[in-house]
Amino acid sequence: MGAGEGQAGLSPRKAASACPGSSTFKEVGWGRGLALRLRRAPRPPAEPLPPLNPGERSVHVETPRRAWQRLLGMLSGQDPLEWRVRKRWLVGGAAFPGSGPGPGLLCARRCSRRCLLAGPPSPRCRPACPVSAVNLAARLEEERGGAGPAGRRPGGQEGPAGGGGGTGTKMSNRVVCREASHAGSWYTASGPQLNAQLEGWLSQVQSTKRPARAIIAPHAGYTYCGSCAAHAYKQVDPSITRRIFILGPSHHVPLSRCALSSVDIYRTPLYDLRIDQKIYGELWKTGMFERMSLQTDEDEHSIEMHLPYTAKAMESHKDEFTIIPVLVGALSESKEQEFGKLFSKYLADPSNLFVVSSDFCHWGQRFRYSYYDESQGEIYRSIEHLDKMGMSIIEQLDPVSFSNYLKKYHNTICGRHPIGVLLNAITELQKNGMNMSFSFLNYAQSSQCRNWQDSSVSYAAGALTVH
């Protein structure tokens, strides 16, 4: 479904109505005659859902209680439905019984192709397409396997996969993977082509004398920021790096804390990256984290866009390191201090690398931000001046000044909270006499804004070194 299709179907009064033959169903209009028929999964499980009526273009889905409650919230306008009704929800009977050939859900990979729900995905779609019948059937079997969703702990508590309340044990031996959901759109899904692109960008950059302990790099599509990010990743020393913490902002779900992934493996077109379940267990035991659903994980791009570069930078030691992805919410200043203190002990370890994911100014009407200092000349020069003020404060390693800068100018730096956590971690280590410095190595803009109808996103890459 296109971005603008089916929005009228999100009104609960107009779009949710009883389906023929059962008052327990809700029917949600999706536009162009395609409908989604839903009902809460009964206890005990009911018989398989009846086949669709001849010519009826709809999909049967049963949802568990918690998913059903969430769905009602979506129908109330809290969340766009079209990208959410997928993954980890029980499918009534077999994979969409009776659906037959015909228009299906738009591929959640946003590849602009319609998959046939009754059969395998199009050969041109990735096998992991979550709306294909084959995948939905596999996910159904996972849900019915007895262990429940990845990371489900005894007593109904949820934690990171393998966390088990810090025990490091899993409820099952099943390995759960996060697919490279933005491959093929934000960057190429071809491993050889991606490898060549990354090599090309990295080959044009010089490395500094000291290896980075932390880097700040952008997370936009590689067409826009790939060359900029290379300046940061060139400073990574794979021979000493054994754990890589990736701190990315949350773009799609509200978080007041930080969240850990529920999977074991992050896939990239180059090779798979393993999450460090031991470190995850340590973090989970602090009680400061929540669990990121697979859907949230795969929808988010701020962490994923660093995975191919991480894989490339570490390829000479690819079997000798793990990653620790952390989704950072809209933290208060006090929470940034708390998480900074928590992560400071890991930052102190030379075998750890911190990757902080952030773009800089998002300027234009589409971002609802149009700060302009006429004394700087053209709009794009004003944006650059604004960004470099913030970058200079970051180089001073002063979290309070950075927070004050954001309050004054409201610069739309999407990774401001991960940056705040890093600055507070550095401050904690400086109290103990550790000497560090941060330098930005590159700055770029997606385009040069010259009038009020233009828009752009800024990118910066830098590295923290320990002396």
Short mmCIF file of C-alpha atoms in Angstrom, two decimals:
data_model
loop_
_atom_site.label_atom_id
_atom_site.label_comp_id
_atom_site.label_asym_id
_atom_site.label_seq_id
_atom_site.Cartn_x
_atom_site.Cartn_y
_atom_site.Cartn_z
CA MET A 1 0.00 0.00 0.00
CA GLY A 2 1.28 3.43 -0.89
CA ALA A 3 1.94 6.01 1.79
CA GLY A 4 -1.35 7.78 1.23
CA GLU A 5 -3.64 4.83 0.54
CA GLY A 6 -6.31 3.55 2.87
CA GLN A 7 -6.09 6.34 5.41
CA ALA A 8 -9.87 6.61 5.50
CA GLY A 9 -9.90 3.02 6.70
CA LEU A 10 -8.25 4.04 9.96
CA SER A 11 -11.39 5.62 11.38
CA PRO A 12 -12.80 3.11 13.90
CA ARG A 13 -16.40 4.25 13.37
CA LYS A 14 -16.38 4.10 9.57
CA ALA A 15 -13.87 1.34 8.91
CA ALA A 16 -14.47 -1.18 11.70
CA SER A 17 -17.70 -3.07 11.19
CA ALA A 18 -18.99 -6.58 11.70
CA CYS A 19 -18.05 -9.01 8.97
CA PRO A 20 -20.68 -11.29 7.46
CA GLY A 21 -21.32 -14.39 9.49
CA SER A 22 -19.62 -13.35 12.70
CA SER A 23 -20.08 -10.46 15.08
CA THR A 24 -16.68 -11.22 16.57
CA PHE A 25 -14.87 -9.87 13.52
CA LYS A 26 -13.78 -6.33 12.86
CA GLU A 27 -13.26 -5.32 9.26
CA VAL A 28 -10.76 -2.60 8.49
CA GLY A 29 -10.91 -0.95 5.09
CA TRP A 30 -7.57 -0.70 3.34
CA GLY A 31 -8.68 1.07 0.19
CA ARG A 32 -9.02 -0.35 -3.33
CA GLY A 33 -11.33 -3.10 -2.08
CA LEU A 34 -8.74 -4.88 0.09
CA ALA A 35 -9.86 -5.51 3.65
CA LEU A 36 -8.35 -6.98 6.78
CA ARG A 37 -10.59 -9.16 8.94
CA LEU A 38 -9.49 -9.44 12.56
CA ARG A 39 -10.73 -10.99 15.76
CA ARG A 40 -9.21 -11.58 19.15
CA ALA A 41 -7.81 -15.06 19.55
CA PRO A 42 -10.19 -17.04 21.82
CA ARG A 43 -9.17 -19.26 24.72
CA PRO A 44 -9.03 -22.17 24.14
CA PRO A 45 -8.13 -21.80 20.45
CA ALA A 46 -11.15 -22.01 18.18
CA GLU A 47 -11.50 -24.03 15.02
CA PRO A 48 -9.67 -22.72 11.96
CA LEU A 49 -11.33 -19.67 10.48
CA PRO A 50 -13.83 -20.34 7.68
CA PRO A 51 -12.70 -19.80 4.11
CA LEU A 52 -13.32 -16.44 2.57
CA ASN A 53 -16.48 -16.00 0.57
CA PRO A 54 -15.99 -16.30 -3.20
CA GLY A 55 -14.66 -13.06 -4.56
CA GLU A 56 -14.12 -11.60 -1.10
CA ARG A 57 -10.79 -9.82 -0.96
CA SER A 58 -9.79 -9.89 2.68
CA VAL A 59 -7.34 -11.52 5.02
CA HIS A 60 -8.10 -13.54 8.15
CA VAL A 61 -5.89 -12.83 11.14
CA GLU A 62 -6.29 -13.82 14.78
CA THR A 63 -4.38 -11.79 17.33
CA PRO A 64 -3.41 -12.61 20.92
CA ARG A 65 -4.96 -10.49 23.66
CA ARG A 66 -2.11 -7.99 23.96
CA ALA A 67 -1.82 -7.57 20.20
CA TRP A 68 -5.57 -7.04 19.97
CA GLN A 69 -5.43 -4.27 22.56
CA ARG A 70 -2.60 -2.66 20.68
CA LEU A 71 -4.52 -2.91 17.43
CA LEU A 72 -7.45 -1.04 18.93
CA GLY A 73 -5.03 1.72 19.83
CA MET A 74 -3.78 1.79 16.26
CA LEU A 75 -7.33 2.10 14.95
CA SER A 76 -7.78 5.09 17.22
CA GLY A 77 -5.13 6.91 15.25
CA GLN A 78 -2.17 6.34 17.57
CA ASP A 79 -0.17 4.51 14.96
CA PRO A 80 -0.31 4.03 11.17
CA LEU A 81 -1.92 0.64 10.70
CA GLU A 82 -0.60 -0.29 7.31
CA TRP A 83 2.98 -0.95 8.41
CA ARG A 84 2.06 -2.46 11.76
CA VAL A 85 -0.31 -5.38 11.17
CA ARG A 86 2.46 -7.90 10.66
CA LYS A 87 5.00 -10.01 12.51
CA ARG A 88 4.58 -12.12 15.61
CA TRP A 89 0.76 -12.19 15.53
CA LEU A 90 -1.04 -15.53 15.37
CA VAL A 91 -2.54 -16.38 12.02
CA GLY A 92 -5.87 -18.18 12.15
CA GLY A 93 -5.63 -21.76 10.90
CA ALA A 94 -3.04 -22.18 8.17
CA ALA A 95 -1.34 -19.21 6.61
CA PHE A 96 -4.31 -17.07 5.65
CA PRO A 97 -6.70 -19.94 4.78
CA GLY A 98 -8.69 -19.45 1.63
CA SER A 99 -7.06 -16.17 0.71
CA GLY A 100 -6.13 -17.41 -2.74
CA PRO A 101 -4.26 -15.44 -5.38
CA GLY A 102 -4.90 -11.74 -5.54
CA PRO A 103 -3.66 -8.44 -4.18
CA GLY A 104 -1.86 -8.86 -0.88
CA LEU A 105 -0.45 -6.51 1.69
CA LEU A 106 2.20 -4.19 0.33
CA CYS A 107 5.58 -5.65 1.20
CA ALA A 108 6.65 -4.23 4.55
CA ARG A 109 10.12 -3.87 3.12
CA ARG A 110 8.54 -1.06 1.11
CA CYS A 111 9.76 -2.55 -2.12
CA SER A 112 6.56 -1.41 -3.91
CA ARG A 113 5.58 -4.95 -4.85
CA ARG A 114 2.45 -6.81 -3.81
CA CYS A 115 3.14 -10.28 -2.50
CA LEU A 116 0.66 -13.12 -2.91
CA LEU A 117 -0.39 -14.09 0.59
CA ALA A 118 -1.31 -17.63 -0.48
CA GLY A 119 2.09 -18.46 -1.91
CA PRO A 120 5.79 -17.75 -1.65
CA PRO A 121 6.99 -14.17 -2.06
CA SER A 122 7.97 -12.85 -5.42
CA PRO A 123 11.45 -14.06 -6.42
CA ARG A 124 12.41 -10.40 -6.57
CA CYS A 125 11.47 -9.90 -2.91
CA ARG A 126 13.82 -10.89 -0.10
CA PRO A 127 12.92 -14.30 1.39
CA ALA A 128 12.50 -12.57 4.76
CA CYS A 129 9.56 -10.48 3.55
CA PRO A 130 7.30 -10.51 6.63
CA VAL A 131 4.04 -10.42 4.69
CA SER A 132 4.63 -13.53 2.62
CA ALA A 133 2.50 -16.53 3.51
CA VAL A 134 5.58 -18.71 3.89
CA ASN A 135 7.07 -16.40 6.48
CA LEU A 136 3.82 -15.88 8.31
CA ALA A 137 3.37 -19.63 8.57
CA ALA A 138 6.91 -19.96 9.93
CA ARG A 139 6.28 -17.24 12.47
CA LEU A 140 3.07 -19.00 13.51
CA GLU A 141 5.05 -22.16 14.19
CA GLU A 142 7.54 -20.13 16.24
CA GLU A 143 4.72 -18.71 18.35
CA ARG A 144 3.23 -22.18 18.90
CA GLY A 145 6.61 -23.72 19.70
CA GLY A 146 6.10 -23.48 23.45
CA ALA A 147 8.86 -21.01 24.23
CA GLY A 148 6.87 -17.96 23.19
CA PRO A 149 8.38 -14.88 21.60
CA ALA A 150 12.11 -14.38 21.85
CA GLY A 151 13.11 -13.01 25.19
CA ARG A 152 9.93 -14.07 27.06
CA ARG A 153 10.90 -14.88 30.62
CA PRO A 154 9.10 -16.95 33.27
CA GLY A 155 6.29 -15.17 35.05
CA GLY A 156 5.32 -13.12 32.02
CA GLN A 157 8.29 -10.77 32.26
CA GLU A 158 10.08 -9.76 29.14
CA GLY A 159 13.75 -9.13 28.62
CA PRO A 160 16.37 -9.24 25.91
CA ALA A 161 16.81 -12.57 24.20
CA GLY A 162 19.23 -14.60 26.23
CA GLY A 163 18.95 -12.12 29.09
CA GLY A 164 16.85 -14.38 31.27
CA GLY A 165 17.09 -11.90 34.13
CA GLY A 166 20.85 -11.80 33.75
CA THR A 167 21.41 -15.54 33.76
CA GLY A 168 22.57 -15.62 30.16
CA THR A 169 20.30 -18.60 29.39
CA LYS A 170 17.68 -18.72 26.66
CA MET A 171 14.22 -20.19 26.87
CA SER A 172 14.91 -22.16 23.69
CA ASN A 173 17.75 -22.92 21.32
CA ARG A 174 16.11 -20.99 18.50
CA VAL A 175 18.30 -18.21 17.13
CA VAL A 176 16.31 -15.07 16.39
CA CYS A 177 17.53 -12.76 13.64
CA ARG A 178 16.82 -9.18 12.72
CA GLU A 179 16.69 -8.84 8.96
CA ALA A 180 18.46 -6.05 7.09
CA SER A 181 15.09 -4.36 6.59
CA HIS A 182 16.43 -1.22 4.91
CA ALA A 183 18.69 -3.06 2.46
CA GLY A 184 17.53 -2.48 -1.09
CA SER A 185 16.21 0.99 -0.29
CA TRP A 186 18.48 2.97 2.03
CA TYR A 187 21.51 1.05 0.75
CA THR A 188 22.12 -1.73 -1.71
CA ALA A 189 21.14 -5.29 -0.76
CA SER A 190 23.96 -6.70 -2.92
CA GLY A 191 26.87 -7.78 -0.74
CA PRO A 192 29.57 -7.35 -3.42
CA GLN A 193 28.20 -3.99 -4.50
CA LEU A 194 27.91 -2.76 -0.91
CA ASN A 195 31.43 -3.96 -0.14
CA ALA A 196 32.79 -2.06 -3.14
CA GLN A 197 30.97 1.13 -2.14
CA LEU A 198 32.26 1.02 1.43
CA GLU A 199 35.79 0.25 0.27
CA GLY A 200 35.63 3.20 -2.12
CA TRP A 201 34.57 5.66 0.56
CA LEU A 202 37.05 4.37 3.13
CA SER A 203 39.94 4.44 0.63
CA GLN A 204 39.50 8.19 0.22
CA VAL A 205 39.91 8.92 3.94
CA GLN A 206 42.98 9.20 6.15
CA SER A 207 43.19 7.59 9.58
CA THR A 208 44.41 9.52 12.62
CA LYS A 209 47.35 8.42 14.75
CA ARG A 210 45.23 7.08 17.59
CA PRO A 211 42.36 4.59 17.24
CA ALA A 212 38.87 5.81 18.14
CA ARG A 213 37.28 4.85 21.43
CA ALA A 214 33.99 6.34 20.22
CA ILE A 215 32.70 7.80 16.97
CA ILE A 216 29.75 9.95 15.92
CA ALA A 217 28.47 9.19 12.43
CA PRO A 218 25.25 9.77 10.44
CA HIS A 219 22.49 7.28 9.71
CA ALA A 220 20.88 8.51 6.48
CA GLY A 221 20.81 6.66 3.17
CA TYR A 222 24.33 5.93 1.98
CA THR A 223 23.81 7.97 -1.17
CA TYR A 224 23.66 11.03 1.05
CA CYS A 225 25.99 10.27 3.95
CA GLY A 226 28.11 7.24 3.03
CA SER A 227 31.22 9.27 2.24
CA CYS A 228 30.84 11.35 5.40
CA ALA A 229 30.49 8.29 7.66
CA ALA A 230 33.72 6.85 6.23
CA HIS A 231 35.71 9.56 8.05
CA ALA A 232 34.55 8.13 11.38
CA TYR A 233 34.84 4.42 10.55
CA LYS A 234 38.37 4.89 9.19
CA GLN A 235 39.44 5.54 12.80
CA VAL A 236 38.31 2.09 14.02
CA ASP A 237 41.09 -0.36 14.88
CA PRO A 238 39.74 -3.91 14.40
CA SER A 239 42.79 -5.47 16.02
CA ILE A 240 41.87 -4.16 19.49
CA THR A 241 38.08 -3.85 19.21
CA ARG A 242 36.06 -6.73 20.64
CA ARG A 243 32.71 -5.16 21.54
CA ILE A 244 30.88 -2.40 19.67
CA PHE A 245 28.13 -0.46 21.44
CA ILE A 246 25.77 1.17 18.91
CA LEU A 247 23.59 3.92 20.40
CA GLY A 248 20.84 5.11 18.06
CA PRO A 249 17.86 7.43 18.60
CA SER A 250 14.30 6.15 18.36
CA HIS A 251 12.45 7.62 15.36
CA HIS A 252 9.19 5.62 15.49
CA VAL A 253 8.27 4.74 19.08
CA PRO A 254 8.24 6.95 22.19
CA LEU A 255 10.80 5.87 24.77
CA SER A 256 11.63 7.59 28.04
CA ARG A 257 14.48 5.16 28.70
CA CYS A 258 16.72 2.98 26.53
CA ALA A 259 15.76 -0.32 24.95
CA LEU A 260 17.62 -3.53 24.16
CA SER A 261 16.95 -5.77 21.19
CA SER A 262 15.07 -9.07 21.49
CA VAL A 263 17.16 -10.92 18.89
CA ASP A 264 20.48 -12.74 18.74
CA ILE A 265 21.72 -11.83 15.26
CA TYR A 266 21.68 -8.65 13.18
CA ARG A 267 21.94 -9.50 9.50
CA THR A 268 23.76 -7.41 6.91
CA PRO A 269 24.42 -8.05 3.20
CA LEU A 270 28.09 -8.59 4.14
CA TYR A 271 27.82 -11.02 7.08
CA ASP A 272 25.83 -11.52 10.28
CA LEU A 273 26.67 -9.65 13.49
CA ARG A 274 26.20 -11.31 16.90
CA ILE A 275 24.71 -9.47 19.87
CA ASP A 276 26.73 -9.84 23.07
CA GLN A 277 24.21 -11.55 25.35
CA LYS A 278 26.56 -11.39 28.34
CA ILE A 279 26.70 -7.58 28.21
CA TYR A 280 22.96 -7.49 27.49
CA GLY A 281 22.41 -9.51 30.66
CA GLU A 282 24.50 -7.05 32.68
CA LEU A 283 22.58 -4.09 31.31
CA TRP A 284 19.20 -5.74 31.83
CA LYS A 285 19.95 -6.45 35.50
CA THR A 286 20.27 -2.71 36.18
CA GLY A 287 16.51 -2.31 35.65
CA MET A 288 17.15 0.77 33.50
CA PHE A 289 16.22 -0.79 30.16
CA GLU A 290 13.12 -1.96 28.39
CA ARG A 291 12.75 -4.48 25.60
CA MET A 292 12.56 -3.51 21.94
CA SER A 293 10.08 -5.54 19.92
CA LEU A 294 11.23 -7.12 16.67
CA GLN A 295 8.88 -4.83 14.80
CA THR A 296 10.37 -1.71 16.42
CA ASP A 297 13.84 -3.07 15.81
CA GLU A 298 13.31 -3.67 12.10
CA ASP A 299 11.41 -0.41 11.55
CA GLU A 300 14.22 1.64 13.06
CA HIS A 301 17.09 2.74 10.82
CA SER A 302 19.36 4.63 13.23
CA ILE A 303 21.16 1.45 14.32
CA GLU A 304 20.86 -0.53 11.09
CA MET A 305 22.63 2.08 8.99
CA HIS A 306 25.77 1.51 11.07
CA LEU A 307 25.77 -2.26 10.71
CA PRO A 308 27.28 -2.56 7.19
CA TYR A 309 29.99 -0.04 8.06
CA THR A 310 30.68 -1.89 11.31
CA ALA A 311 30.92 -5.18 9.42
CA LYS A 312 33.26 -3.62 6.86
CA ALA A 313 35.50 -1.94 9.43
CA MET A 314 35.80 -5.20 11.37
CA GLU A 315 36.01 -7.66 8.47
CA SER A 316 39.62 -8.67 9.24
CA HIS A 317 38.44 -9.84 12.70
CA LYS A 318 34.84 -10.66 11.88
CA ASP A 319 34.64 -13.71 14.14
CA GLU A 320 36.19 -11.95 17.12
CA PHE A 321 33.72 -9.22 18.08
CA THR A 322 30.13 -8.72 19.20
CA ILE A 323 27.73 -5.79 19.07
CA ILE A 324 25.57 -4.19 21.75
CA PRO A 325 22.75 -2.25 20.03
CA VAL A 326 20.91 0.22 22.28
CA LEU A 327 17.88 2.26 21.21
CA VAL A 328 17.99 5.58 23.08
CA GLY A 329 14.76 7.33 23.99
CA ALA A 330 13.93 10.97 24.66
CA LEU A 331 15.97 11.13 27.85
CA SER A 332 15.85 13.95 30.35
CA GLU A 333 19.15 15.54 31.35
CA SER A 334 19.18 13.51 34.55
CA LYS A 335 18.54 10.29 32.62
CA GLU A 336 21.39 11.14 30.23
CA GLN A 337 23.62 11.48 33.28
CA GLU A 338 22.44 8.14 34.68
CA PHE A 339 23.02 6.27 31.42
CA GLY A 340 26.31 8.08 30.91
CA LYS A 341 27.50 6.89 34.29
CA LEU A 342 26.34 3.35 33.50
CA PHE A 343 28.15 3.22 30.15
CA SER A 344 31.29 4.95 31.42
CA LYS A 345 32.81 1.72 32.72
CA TYR A 346 32.42 0.17 29.27
CA LEU A 347 33.83 3.28 27.58
CA ALA A 348 36.90 3.01 29.80
CA ASP A 349 37.74 -0.41 28.33
CA PRO A 350 40.04 -0.06 25.28
CA SER A 351 38.55 -3.19 23.74
CA ASN A 352 35.17 -1.46 23.48
CA LEU A 353 34.08 0.96 20.75
CA PHE A 354 31.06 3.25 21.01
CA VAL A 355 29.21 4.19 17.82
CA VAL A 356 26.86 7.15 18.35
CA SER A 357 24.30 7.47 15.57
CA SER A 358 23.19 10.99 14.69
CA ASP A 359 22.37 13.26 11.80
CA PHE A 360 22.57 16.99 12.43
CA CYS A 361 20.26 19.85 11.38
CA HIS A 362 17.04 18.84 9.60
CA TRP A 363 16.04 22.11 7.95
CA GLY A 364 12.93 23.05 6.02
CA GLN A 365 9.15 23.10 6.16
CA ARG A 366 8.96 19.30 6.05
CA PHE A 367 10.93 19.22 9.34
CA ARG A 368 9.13 22.22 10.83
CA TYR A 369 12.43 23.93 11.48
CA SER A 370 13.62 27.02 9.66
CA TYR A 371 16.13 28.85 11.86
CA TYR A 372 18.01 31.41 9.78
CA ASP A 373 20.76 33.84 10.72
CA GLU A 374 20.88 36.40 7.92
CA SER A 375 24.38 37.52 8.94
CA GLN A 376 25.72 34.19 7.64
CA GLY A 377 24.55 34.79 4.07
CA GLU A 378 22.71 32.02 2.21
CA ILE A 379 20.46 29.66 4.17
CA TYR A 380 22.80 26.67 3.83
CA ARG A 381 25.64 28.73 5.31
CA SER A 382 23.44 29.64 8.27
CA ILE A 383 22.69 25.93 8.77
CA GLU A 384 26.39 25.09 8.65
CA HIS A 385 27.19 27.83 11.17
CA LEU A 386 24.45 26.53 13.48
CA ASP A 387 25.68 22.94 13.22
CA LYS A 388 29.30 23.86 13.77
CA MET A 389 28.41 25.78 16.92
CA GLY A 390 26.98 22.53 18.29
CA MET A 391 29.90 20.48 16.98
CA SER A 392 32.35 22.84 18.72
CA ILE A 393 30.52 22.34 22.02
CA ILE A 394 30.64 18.57 21.56
CA GLU A 395 34.40 18.84 20.98
CA GLN A 396 34.63 20.64 24.34
CA LEU A 397 33.12 17.48 25.89
CA ASP A 398 30.68 19.56 27.91
CA PRO A 399 27.21 17.97 28.28
CA VAL A 400 25.73 20.98 30.11
CA SER A 401 26.79 23.43 27.39
CA PHE A 402 25.45 21.07 24.72
CA SER A 403 22.10 20.88 26.50
CA ASN A 404 21.97 24.68 26.79
CA TYR A 405 22.79 25.01 23.08
CA LEU A 406 19.85 22.74 22.21
CA LYS A 407 17.52 24.72 24.46
CA LYS A 408 18.56 28.00 22.83
CA TYR A 409 18.55 27.04 19.16
CA HIS A 410 16.38 23.88 19.15
CA ASN A 411 18.64 22.46 16.45
CA THR A 412 17.02 19.31 15.08
CA ILE A 413 19.93 16.97 15.86
CA CYS A 414 18.10 13.64 15.95
CA GLY A 415 20.85 11.87 17.92
CA ARG A 416 21.07 14.53 20.61
CA HIS A 417 20.22 12.07 23.37
CA PRO A 418 22.81 9.41 22.38
CA ILE A 419 25.33 12.28 22.11
CA GLY A 420 24.26 13.47 25.56
CA VAL A 421 24.80 9.97 26.98
CA LEU A 422 28.29 9.82 25.44
CA LEU A 423 29.24 13.27 26.78
CA ASN A 424 28.08 12.32 30.27
CA ALA A 425 30.04 9.05 30.11
CA ILE A 426 33.15 11.03 29.15
CA THR A 427 32.56 13.49 32.01
CA GLU A 428 32.39 10.57 34.44
CA LEU A 429 35.73 9.23 33.21
CA GLN A 430 37.34 12.66 33.31
CA LYS A 431 36.55 12.82 37.02
CA ASN A 432 38.84 9.81 37.39
CA GLY A 433 41.66 11.49 35.50
CA MET A 434 41.20 9.94 32.05
CA ASN A 435 42.40 12.28 29.31
CA MET A 436 40.32 12.28 26.11
CA SER A 437 39.65 14.50 23.12
CA PHE A 438 37.01 14.57 20.41
CA SER A 439 37.46 15.94 16.90
CA PHE A 440 35.00 16.22 14.04
CA LEU A 441 36.59 15.09 10.79
CA ASN A 442 33.92 15.81 8.19
CA TYR A 443 30.72 17.79 7.66
CA ALA A 444 28.26 17.58 4.79
CA GLN A 445 24.72 18.52 3.78
CA SER A 446 22.30 16.55 1.63
CA SER A 447 21.69 19.69 -0.45
CA GLN A 448 22.28 23.43 -0.25
CA CYS A 449 19.17 25.33 0.85
CA ARG A 450 18.81 28.71 -0.85
CA ASN A 451 15.10 29.47 -0.39
CA TRP A 452 12.30 28.68 2.04
CA GLN A 453 10.95 25.85 -0.11
CA ASP A 454 14.22 23.92 0.09
CA SER A 455 15.10 21.33 2.72
CA SER A 456 18.25 19.52 3.78
CA VAL A 457 19.77 17.23 6.39
CA SER A 458 23.27 17.76 7.72
CA TYR A 459 25.82 15.05 8.53
CA ALA A 460 28.96 15.07 10.68
CA ALA A 461 31.57 12.44 11.48
CA GLY A 462 34.04 12.55 14.35
CA ALA A 463 36.10 10.44 16.71
CA LEU A 464 36.95 10.30 20.40
CA THR A 465 40.51 9.31 21.28
CA VAL A 466 42.10 8.52 24.64
CA HIS A 467 45.52 9.96 25.41
#
